[in-house]
PDB file of C-alpha atoms in Angstrom:
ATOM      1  CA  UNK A 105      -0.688  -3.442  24.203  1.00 88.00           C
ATOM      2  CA  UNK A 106      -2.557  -6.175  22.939  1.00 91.00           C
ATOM      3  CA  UNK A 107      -1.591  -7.695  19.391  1.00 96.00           C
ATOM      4  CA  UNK A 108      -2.259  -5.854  16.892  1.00 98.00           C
ATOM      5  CA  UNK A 109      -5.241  -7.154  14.141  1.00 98.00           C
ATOM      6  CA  UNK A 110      -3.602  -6.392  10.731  1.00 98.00           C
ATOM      7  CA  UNK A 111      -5.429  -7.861   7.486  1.00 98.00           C
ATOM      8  CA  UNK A 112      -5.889  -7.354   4.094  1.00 98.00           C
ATOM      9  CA  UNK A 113      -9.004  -8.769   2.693  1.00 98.00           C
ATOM     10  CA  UNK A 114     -11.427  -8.618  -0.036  1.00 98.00           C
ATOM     11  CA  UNK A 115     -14.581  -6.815   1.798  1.00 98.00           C
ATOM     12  CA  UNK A 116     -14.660  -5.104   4.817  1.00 98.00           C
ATOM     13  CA  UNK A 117     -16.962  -5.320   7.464  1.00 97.00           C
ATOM     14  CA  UNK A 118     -16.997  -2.064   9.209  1.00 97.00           C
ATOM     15  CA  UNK A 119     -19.362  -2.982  12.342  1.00 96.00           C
ATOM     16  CA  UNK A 120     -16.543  -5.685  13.615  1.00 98.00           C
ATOM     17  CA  UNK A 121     -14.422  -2.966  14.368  1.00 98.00           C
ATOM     18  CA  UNK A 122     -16.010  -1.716  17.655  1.00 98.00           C
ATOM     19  CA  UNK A 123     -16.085  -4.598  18.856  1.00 98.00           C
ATOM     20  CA  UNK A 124     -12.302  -5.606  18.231  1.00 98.00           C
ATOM     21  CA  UNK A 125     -10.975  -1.928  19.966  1.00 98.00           C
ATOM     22  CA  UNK A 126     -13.313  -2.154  22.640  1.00 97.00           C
ATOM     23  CA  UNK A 127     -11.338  -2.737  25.884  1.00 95.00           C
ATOM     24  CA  UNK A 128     -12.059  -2.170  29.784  1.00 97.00           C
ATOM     25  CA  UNK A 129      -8.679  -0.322  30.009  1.00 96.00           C
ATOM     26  CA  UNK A 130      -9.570   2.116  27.240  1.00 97.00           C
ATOM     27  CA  UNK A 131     -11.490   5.613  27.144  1.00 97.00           C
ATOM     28  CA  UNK A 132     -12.346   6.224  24.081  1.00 98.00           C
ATOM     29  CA  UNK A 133     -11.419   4.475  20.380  1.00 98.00           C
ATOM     30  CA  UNK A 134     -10.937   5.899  17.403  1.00 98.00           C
ATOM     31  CA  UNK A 135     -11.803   4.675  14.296  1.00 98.00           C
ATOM     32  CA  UNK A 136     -10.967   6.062  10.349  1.00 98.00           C
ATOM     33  CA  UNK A 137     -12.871   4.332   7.551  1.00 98.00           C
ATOM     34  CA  UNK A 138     -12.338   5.249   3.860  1.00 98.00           C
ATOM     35  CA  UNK A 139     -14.634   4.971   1.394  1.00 98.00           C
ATOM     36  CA  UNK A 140     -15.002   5.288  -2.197  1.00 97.00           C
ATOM     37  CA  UNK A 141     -15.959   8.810  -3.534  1.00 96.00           C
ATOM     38  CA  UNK A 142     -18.214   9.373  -6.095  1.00 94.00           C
ATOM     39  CA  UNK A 143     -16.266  12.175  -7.886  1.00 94.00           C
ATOM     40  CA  UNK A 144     -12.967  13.364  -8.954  1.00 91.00           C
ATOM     41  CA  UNK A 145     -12.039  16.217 -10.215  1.00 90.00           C
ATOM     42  CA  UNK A 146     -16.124  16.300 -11.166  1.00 91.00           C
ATOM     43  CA  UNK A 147     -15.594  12.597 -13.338  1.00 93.00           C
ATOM     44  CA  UNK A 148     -17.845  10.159 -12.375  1.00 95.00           C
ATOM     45  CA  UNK A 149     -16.258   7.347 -10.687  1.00 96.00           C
ATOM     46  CA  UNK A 150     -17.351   3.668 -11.432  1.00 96.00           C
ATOM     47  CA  UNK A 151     -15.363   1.878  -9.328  1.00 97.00           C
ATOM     48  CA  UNK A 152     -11.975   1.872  -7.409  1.00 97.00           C
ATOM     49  CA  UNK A 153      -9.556  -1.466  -8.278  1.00 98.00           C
ATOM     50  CA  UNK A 154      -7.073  -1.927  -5.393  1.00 98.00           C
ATOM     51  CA  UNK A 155      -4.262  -4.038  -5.574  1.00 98.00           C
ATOM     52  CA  UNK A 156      -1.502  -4.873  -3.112  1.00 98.00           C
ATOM     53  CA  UNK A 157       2.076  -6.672  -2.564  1.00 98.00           C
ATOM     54  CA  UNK A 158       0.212  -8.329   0.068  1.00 98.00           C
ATOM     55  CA  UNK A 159       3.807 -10.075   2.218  1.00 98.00           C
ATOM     56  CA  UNK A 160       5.333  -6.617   2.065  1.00 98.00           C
ATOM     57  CA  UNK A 161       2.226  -4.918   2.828  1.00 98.00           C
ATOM     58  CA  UNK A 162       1.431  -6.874   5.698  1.00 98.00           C
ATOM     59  CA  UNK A 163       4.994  -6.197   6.896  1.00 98.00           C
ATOM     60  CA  UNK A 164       5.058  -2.609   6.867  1.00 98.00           C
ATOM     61  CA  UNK A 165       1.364  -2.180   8.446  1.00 98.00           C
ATOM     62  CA  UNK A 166       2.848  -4.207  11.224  1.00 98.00           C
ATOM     63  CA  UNK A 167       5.671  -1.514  11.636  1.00 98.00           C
ATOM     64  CA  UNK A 168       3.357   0.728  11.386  1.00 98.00           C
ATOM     65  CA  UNK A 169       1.137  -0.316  14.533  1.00 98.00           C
ATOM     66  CA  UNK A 170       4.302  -0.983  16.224  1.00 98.00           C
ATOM     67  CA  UNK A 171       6.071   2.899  15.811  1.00 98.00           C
ATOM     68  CA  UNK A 172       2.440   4.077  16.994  1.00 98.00           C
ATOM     69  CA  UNK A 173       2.335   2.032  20.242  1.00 98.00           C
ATOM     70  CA  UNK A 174       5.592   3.094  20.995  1.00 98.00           C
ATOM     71  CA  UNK A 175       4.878   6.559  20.089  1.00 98.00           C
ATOM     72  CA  UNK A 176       1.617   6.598  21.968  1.00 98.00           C
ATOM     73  CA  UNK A 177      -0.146   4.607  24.979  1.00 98.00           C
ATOM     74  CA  UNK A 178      -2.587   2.419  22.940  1.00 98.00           C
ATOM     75  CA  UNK A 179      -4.509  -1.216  24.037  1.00 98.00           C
ATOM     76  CA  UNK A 180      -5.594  -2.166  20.866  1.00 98.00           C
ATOM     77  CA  UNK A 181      -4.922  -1.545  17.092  1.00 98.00           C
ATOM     78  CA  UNK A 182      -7.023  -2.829  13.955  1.00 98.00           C
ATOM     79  CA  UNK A 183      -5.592  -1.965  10.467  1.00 98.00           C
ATOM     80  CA  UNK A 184      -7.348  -3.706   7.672  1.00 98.00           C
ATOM     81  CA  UNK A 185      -7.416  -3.138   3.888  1.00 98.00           C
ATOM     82  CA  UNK A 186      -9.173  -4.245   0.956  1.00 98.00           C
ATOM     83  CA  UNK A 187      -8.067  -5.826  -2.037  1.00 98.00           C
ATOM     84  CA  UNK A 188     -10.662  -6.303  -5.489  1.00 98.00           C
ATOM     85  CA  UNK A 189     -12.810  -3.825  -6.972  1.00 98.00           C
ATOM     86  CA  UNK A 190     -15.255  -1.627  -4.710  1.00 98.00           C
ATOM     87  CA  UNK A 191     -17.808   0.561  -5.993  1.00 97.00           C
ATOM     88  CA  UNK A 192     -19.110   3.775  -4.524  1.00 97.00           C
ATOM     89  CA  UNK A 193     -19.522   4.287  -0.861  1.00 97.00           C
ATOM     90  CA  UNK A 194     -17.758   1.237   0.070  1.00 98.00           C
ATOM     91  CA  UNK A 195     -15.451   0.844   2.552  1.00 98.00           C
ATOM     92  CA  UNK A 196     -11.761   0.137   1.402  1.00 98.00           C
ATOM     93  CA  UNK A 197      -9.513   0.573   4.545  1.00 98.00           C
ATOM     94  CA  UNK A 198     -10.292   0.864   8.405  1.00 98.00           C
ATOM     95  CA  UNK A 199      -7.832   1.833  11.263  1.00 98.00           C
ATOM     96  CA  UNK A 200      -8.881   1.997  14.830  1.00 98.00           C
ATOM     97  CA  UNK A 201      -7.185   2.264  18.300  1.00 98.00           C
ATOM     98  CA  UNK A 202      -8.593   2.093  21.784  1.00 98.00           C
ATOM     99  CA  UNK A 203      -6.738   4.031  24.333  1.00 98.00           C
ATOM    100  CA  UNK A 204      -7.051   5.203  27.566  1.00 98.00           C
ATOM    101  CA  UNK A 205      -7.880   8.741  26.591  1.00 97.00           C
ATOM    102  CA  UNK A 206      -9.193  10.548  23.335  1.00 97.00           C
ATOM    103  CA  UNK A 207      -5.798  12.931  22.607  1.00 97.00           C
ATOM    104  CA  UNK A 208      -3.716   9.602  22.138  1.00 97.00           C
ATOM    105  CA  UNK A 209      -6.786   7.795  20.046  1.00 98.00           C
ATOM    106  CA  UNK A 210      -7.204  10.607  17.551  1.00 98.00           C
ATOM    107  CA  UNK A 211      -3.171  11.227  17.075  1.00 98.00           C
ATOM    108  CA  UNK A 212      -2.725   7.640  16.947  1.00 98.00           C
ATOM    109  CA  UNK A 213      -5.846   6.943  14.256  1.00 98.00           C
ATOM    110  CA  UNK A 214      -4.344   9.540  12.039  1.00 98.00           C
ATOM    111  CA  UNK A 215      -0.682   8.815  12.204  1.00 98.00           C
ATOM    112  CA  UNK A 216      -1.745   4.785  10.942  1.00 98.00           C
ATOM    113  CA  UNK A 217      -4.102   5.900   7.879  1.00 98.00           C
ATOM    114  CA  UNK A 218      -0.892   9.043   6.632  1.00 98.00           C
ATOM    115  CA  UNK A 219       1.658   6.445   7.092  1.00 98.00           C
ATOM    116  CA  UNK A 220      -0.545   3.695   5.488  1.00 98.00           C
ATOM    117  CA  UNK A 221      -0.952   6.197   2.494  1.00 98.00           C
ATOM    118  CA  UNK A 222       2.437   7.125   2.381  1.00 97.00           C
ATOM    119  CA  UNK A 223       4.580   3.880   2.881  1.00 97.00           C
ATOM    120  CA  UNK A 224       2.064   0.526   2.274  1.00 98.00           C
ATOM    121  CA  UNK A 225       2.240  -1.080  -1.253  1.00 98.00           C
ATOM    122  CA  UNK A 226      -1.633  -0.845  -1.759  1.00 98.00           C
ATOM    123  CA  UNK A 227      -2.217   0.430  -5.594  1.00 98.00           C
ATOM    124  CA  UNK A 228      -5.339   2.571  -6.894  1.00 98.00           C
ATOM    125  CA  UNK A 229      -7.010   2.522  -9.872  1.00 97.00           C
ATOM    126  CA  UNK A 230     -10.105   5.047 -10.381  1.00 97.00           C
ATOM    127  CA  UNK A 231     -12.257   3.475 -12.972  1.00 97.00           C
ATOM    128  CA  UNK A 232     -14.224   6.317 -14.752  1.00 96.00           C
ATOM    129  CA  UNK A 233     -16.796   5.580 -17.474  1.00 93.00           C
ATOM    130  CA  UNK A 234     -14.409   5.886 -20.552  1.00 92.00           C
ATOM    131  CA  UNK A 235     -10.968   5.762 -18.787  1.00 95.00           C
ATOM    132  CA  UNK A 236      -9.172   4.307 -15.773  1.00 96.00           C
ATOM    133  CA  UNK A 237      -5.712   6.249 -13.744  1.00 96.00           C
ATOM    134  CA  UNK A 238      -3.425   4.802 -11.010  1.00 97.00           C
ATOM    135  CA  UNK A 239      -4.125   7.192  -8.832  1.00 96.00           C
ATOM    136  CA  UNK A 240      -0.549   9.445  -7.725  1.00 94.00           C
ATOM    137  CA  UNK A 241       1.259   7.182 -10.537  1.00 95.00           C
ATOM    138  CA  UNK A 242       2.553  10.216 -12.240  1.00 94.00           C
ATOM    139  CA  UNK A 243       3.339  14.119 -11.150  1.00 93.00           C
TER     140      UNK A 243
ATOM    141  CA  UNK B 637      16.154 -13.003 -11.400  1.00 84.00           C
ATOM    142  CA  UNK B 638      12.540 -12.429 -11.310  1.00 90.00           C
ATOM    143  CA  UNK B 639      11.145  -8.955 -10.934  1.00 96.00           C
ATOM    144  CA  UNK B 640       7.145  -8.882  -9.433  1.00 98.00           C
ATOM    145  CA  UNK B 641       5.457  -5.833 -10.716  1.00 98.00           C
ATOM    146  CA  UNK B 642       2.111  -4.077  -9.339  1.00 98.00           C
ATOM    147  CA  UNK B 643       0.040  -1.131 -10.535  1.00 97.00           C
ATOM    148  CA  UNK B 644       1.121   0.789 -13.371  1.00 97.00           C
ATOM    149  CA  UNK B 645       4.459  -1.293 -13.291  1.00 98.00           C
ATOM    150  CA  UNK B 646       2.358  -3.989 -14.271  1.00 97.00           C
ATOM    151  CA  UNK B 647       0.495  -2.122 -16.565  1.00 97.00           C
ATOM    152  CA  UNK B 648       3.635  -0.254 -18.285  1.00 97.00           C
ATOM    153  CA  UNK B 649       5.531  -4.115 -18.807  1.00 97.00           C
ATOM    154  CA  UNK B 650       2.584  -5.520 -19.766  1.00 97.00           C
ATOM    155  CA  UNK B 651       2.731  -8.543 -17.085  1.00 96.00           C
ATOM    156  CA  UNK B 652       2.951  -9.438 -13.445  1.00 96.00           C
ATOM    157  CA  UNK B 653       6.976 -10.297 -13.040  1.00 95.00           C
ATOM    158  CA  UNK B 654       9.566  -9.981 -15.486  1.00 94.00           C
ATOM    159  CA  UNK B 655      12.446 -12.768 -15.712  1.00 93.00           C
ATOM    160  CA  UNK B 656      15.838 -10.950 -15.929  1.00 89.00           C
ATOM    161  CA  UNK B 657      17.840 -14.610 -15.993  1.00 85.00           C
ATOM    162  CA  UNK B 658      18.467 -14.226 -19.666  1.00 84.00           C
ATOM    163  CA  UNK B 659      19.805 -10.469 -19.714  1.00 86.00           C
ATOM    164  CA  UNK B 660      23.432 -10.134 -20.719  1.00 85.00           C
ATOM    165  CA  UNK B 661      24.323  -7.538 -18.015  1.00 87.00           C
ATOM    166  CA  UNK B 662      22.414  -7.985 -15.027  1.00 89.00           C
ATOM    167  CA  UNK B 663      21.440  -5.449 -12.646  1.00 95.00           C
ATOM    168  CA  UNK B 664      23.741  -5.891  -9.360  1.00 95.00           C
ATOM    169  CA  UNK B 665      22.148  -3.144  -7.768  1.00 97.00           C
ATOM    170  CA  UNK B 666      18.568  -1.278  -7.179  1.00 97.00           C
ATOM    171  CA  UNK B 667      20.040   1.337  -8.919  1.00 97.00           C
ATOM    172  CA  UNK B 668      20.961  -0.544 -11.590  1.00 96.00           C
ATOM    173  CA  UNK B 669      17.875  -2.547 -12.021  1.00 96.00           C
ATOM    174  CA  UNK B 670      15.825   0.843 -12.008  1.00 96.00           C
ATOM    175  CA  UNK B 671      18.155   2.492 -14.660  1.00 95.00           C
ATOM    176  CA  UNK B 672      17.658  -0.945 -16.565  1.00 95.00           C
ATOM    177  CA  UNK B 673      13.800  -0.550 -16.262  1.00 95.00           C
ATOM    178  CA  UNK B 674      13.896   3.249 -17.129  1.00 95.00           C
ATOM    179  CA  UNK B 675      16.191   1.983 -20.454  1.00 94.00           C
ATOM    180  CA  UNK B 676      13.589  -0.926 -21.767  1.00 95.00           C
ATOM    181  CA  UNK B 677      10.496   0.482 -20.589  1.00 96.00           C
ATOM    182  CA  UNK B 678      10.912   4.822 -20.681  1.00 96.00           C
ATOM    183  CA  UNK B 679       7.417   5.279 -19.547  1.00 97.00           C
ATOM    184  CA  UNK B 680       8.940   4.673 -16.034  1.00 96.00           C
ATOM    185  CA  UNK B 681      10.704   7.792 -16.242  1.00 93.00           C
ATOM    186  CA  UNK B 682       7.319   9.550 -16.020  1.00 95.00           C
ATOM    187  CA  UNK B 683       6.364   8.130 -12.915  1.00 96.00           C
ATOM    188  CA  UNK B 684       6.614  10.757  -9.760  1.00 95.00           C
ATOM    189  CA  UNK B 685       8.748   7.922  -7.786  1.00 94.00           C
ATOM    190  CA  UNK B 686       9.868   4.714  -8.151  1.00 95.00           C
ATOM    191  CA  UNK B 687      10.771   2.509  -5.884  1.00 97.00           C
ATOM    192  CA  UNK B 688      12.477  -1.357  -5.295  1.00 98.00           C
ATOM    193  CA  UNK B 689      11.927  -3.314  -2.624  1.00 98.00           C
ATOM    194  CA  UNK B 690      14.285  -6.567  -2.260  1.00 98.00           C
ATOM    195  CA  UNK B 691      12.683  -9.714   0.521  1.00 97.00           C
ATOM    196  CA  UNK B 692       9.564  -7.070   1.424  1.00 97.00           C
ATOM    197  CA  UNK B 693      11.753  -4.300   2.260  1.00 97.00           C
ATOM    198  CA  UNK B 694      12.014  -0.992   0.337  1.00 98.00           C
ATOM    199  CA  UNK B 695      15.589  -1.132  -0.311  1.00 98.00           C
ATOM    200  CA  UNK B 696      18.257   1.672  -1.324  1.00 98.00           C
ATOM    201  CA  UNK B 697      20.022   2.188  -5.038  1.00 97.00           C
ATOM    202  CA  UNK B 698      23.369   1.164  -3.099  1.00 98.00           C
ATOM    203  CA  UNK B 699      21.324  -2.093  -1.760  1.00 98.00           C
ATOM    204  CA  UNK B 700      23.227  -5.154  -3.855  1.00 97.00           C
ATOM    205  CA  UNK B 701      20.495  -7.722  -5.501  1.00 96.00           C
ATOM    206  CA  UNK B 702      21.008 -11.305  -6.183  1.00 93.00           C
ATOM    207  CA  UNK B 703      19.437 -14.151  -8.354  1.00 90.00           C
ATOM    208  CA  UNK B 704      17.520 -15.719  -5.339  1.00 92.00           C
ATOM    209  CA  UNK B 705      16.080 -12.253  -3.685  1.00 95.00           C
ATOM    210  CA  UNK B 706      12.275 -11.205  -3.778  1.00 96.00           C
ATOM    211  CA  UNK B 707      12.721  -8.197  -5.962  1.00 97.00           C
ATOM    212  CA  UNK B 708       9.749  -6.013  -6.439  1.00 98.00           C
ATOM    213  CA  UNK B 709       8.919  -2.729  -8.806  1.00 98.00           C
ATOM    214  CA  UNK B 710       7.447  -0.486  -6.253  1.00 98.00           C
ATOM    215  CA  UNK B 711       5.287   2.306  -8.572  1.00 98.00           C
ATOM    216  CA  UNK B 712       3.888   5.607  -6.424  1.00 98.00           C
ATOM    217  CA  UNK B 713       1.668   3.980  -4.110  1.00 98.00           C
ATOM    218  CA  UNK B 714      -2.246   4.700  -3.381  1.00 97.00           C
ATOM    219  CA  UNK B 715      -3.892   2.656  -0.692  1.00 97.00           C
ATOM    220  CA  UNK B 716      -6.307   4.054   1.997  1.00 95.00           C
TER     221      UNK B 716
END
């Protein structure tokens, strides 16, 4: 597998990912980009702060991309994030792989984003229009 | 002994690290330095999880800290 691209940076630019996955040994990519939502839980959101432990999160979204390509046969792996405030429909994190075949891209794509979620220190604040939450901060 | 804090760490101490050099009894231990946070600042006992992490790796309560390690609050995290 090629090295992986793994970045946290203020905007992203969704249209470079194609053609970092794209590969003449691959099949198929797969790509997850999230975005902010408009609503939650019906409230209006403004904007979406994120903030990260940027070392440590670099570190563990290189572990990441390194238990997926042993777990599956991948060629190429972008995981970026953003850091800053982003409003409404923009993007705010983008995996990708490029495999051979489409099973390994889509269990691949989806194991990086859940374990990205689960384990990276990236922090969320919804900003609504008369309060803000860290998202998951409390049960 | 400096402490870097993020999200609603941050928030809840009211600044970005917290210097524990002038403490009487200093936390040798994750789980020491998270019962010390849960003491001075008891909104951390509200959090679903809390977490350390000492040089950029999430560490255990057992894990031993020292004046000269990267220590870092690590509130429920939220990317993606």
């Amino acid at each position: 597998m090629q090295k992986p691209i793994i970045e946290i940076v203020d905007t992203i630019n969704t249209a470079v990912v194609y053609d970092e996955l794209s590969d003449a040994q691959s099949g198929g990519i797969c790509v997850f980009v999230g975005t902010v939502r408009e609503f939650t839980n019906n409230e209006t959101v403004v904007s979406l702060q994120f903030e990260a432990y940027k070392s440590m999160a670099l570190k563990e979204m290189h572990k990441i991309a390194e238990k997926a390509s042993i777990k599956w046969p991948l060629n190429k792996i972008v995981m970026r994030h953003a850091v800053g405030s982003k409003k409404v429909q923009e993007a705010v994190v983008v995996v990708g792989v490029s495999a051979a075949h489409r099973v390994e891209c889509f269990e691949a794509c989806k194991f990086l984003i859940d374990t990205l979620k689960a384990s990276v220190p990236i922090w969320k604040k919804e900003i609504f229009k008369n309060k803000s939450i860290w998202v998951s901060a409390h049960p | 002994m400096e402490v870097f804090l993020f999200g609603i760490a941050k928030d809840i101490v009211g600044k970005s690290d917290l210097d524990l050099s002038s403490i009487k009894q200093k936390p040798n231990t994750v789980g020491e330095l998270i019962h010390f946070m849960n003491d001075s600042y008891p909104e951390f006992a509200n959090l679903s999880s809390l977490a350390v992490a000492v040089n950029g790796e999430y560490a255990s309560l057992e894990m031993p800290i020292q004046s000269n390690d990267e220590i870092a609050i690590i509130p429920p995290v939220s990317g993606g």
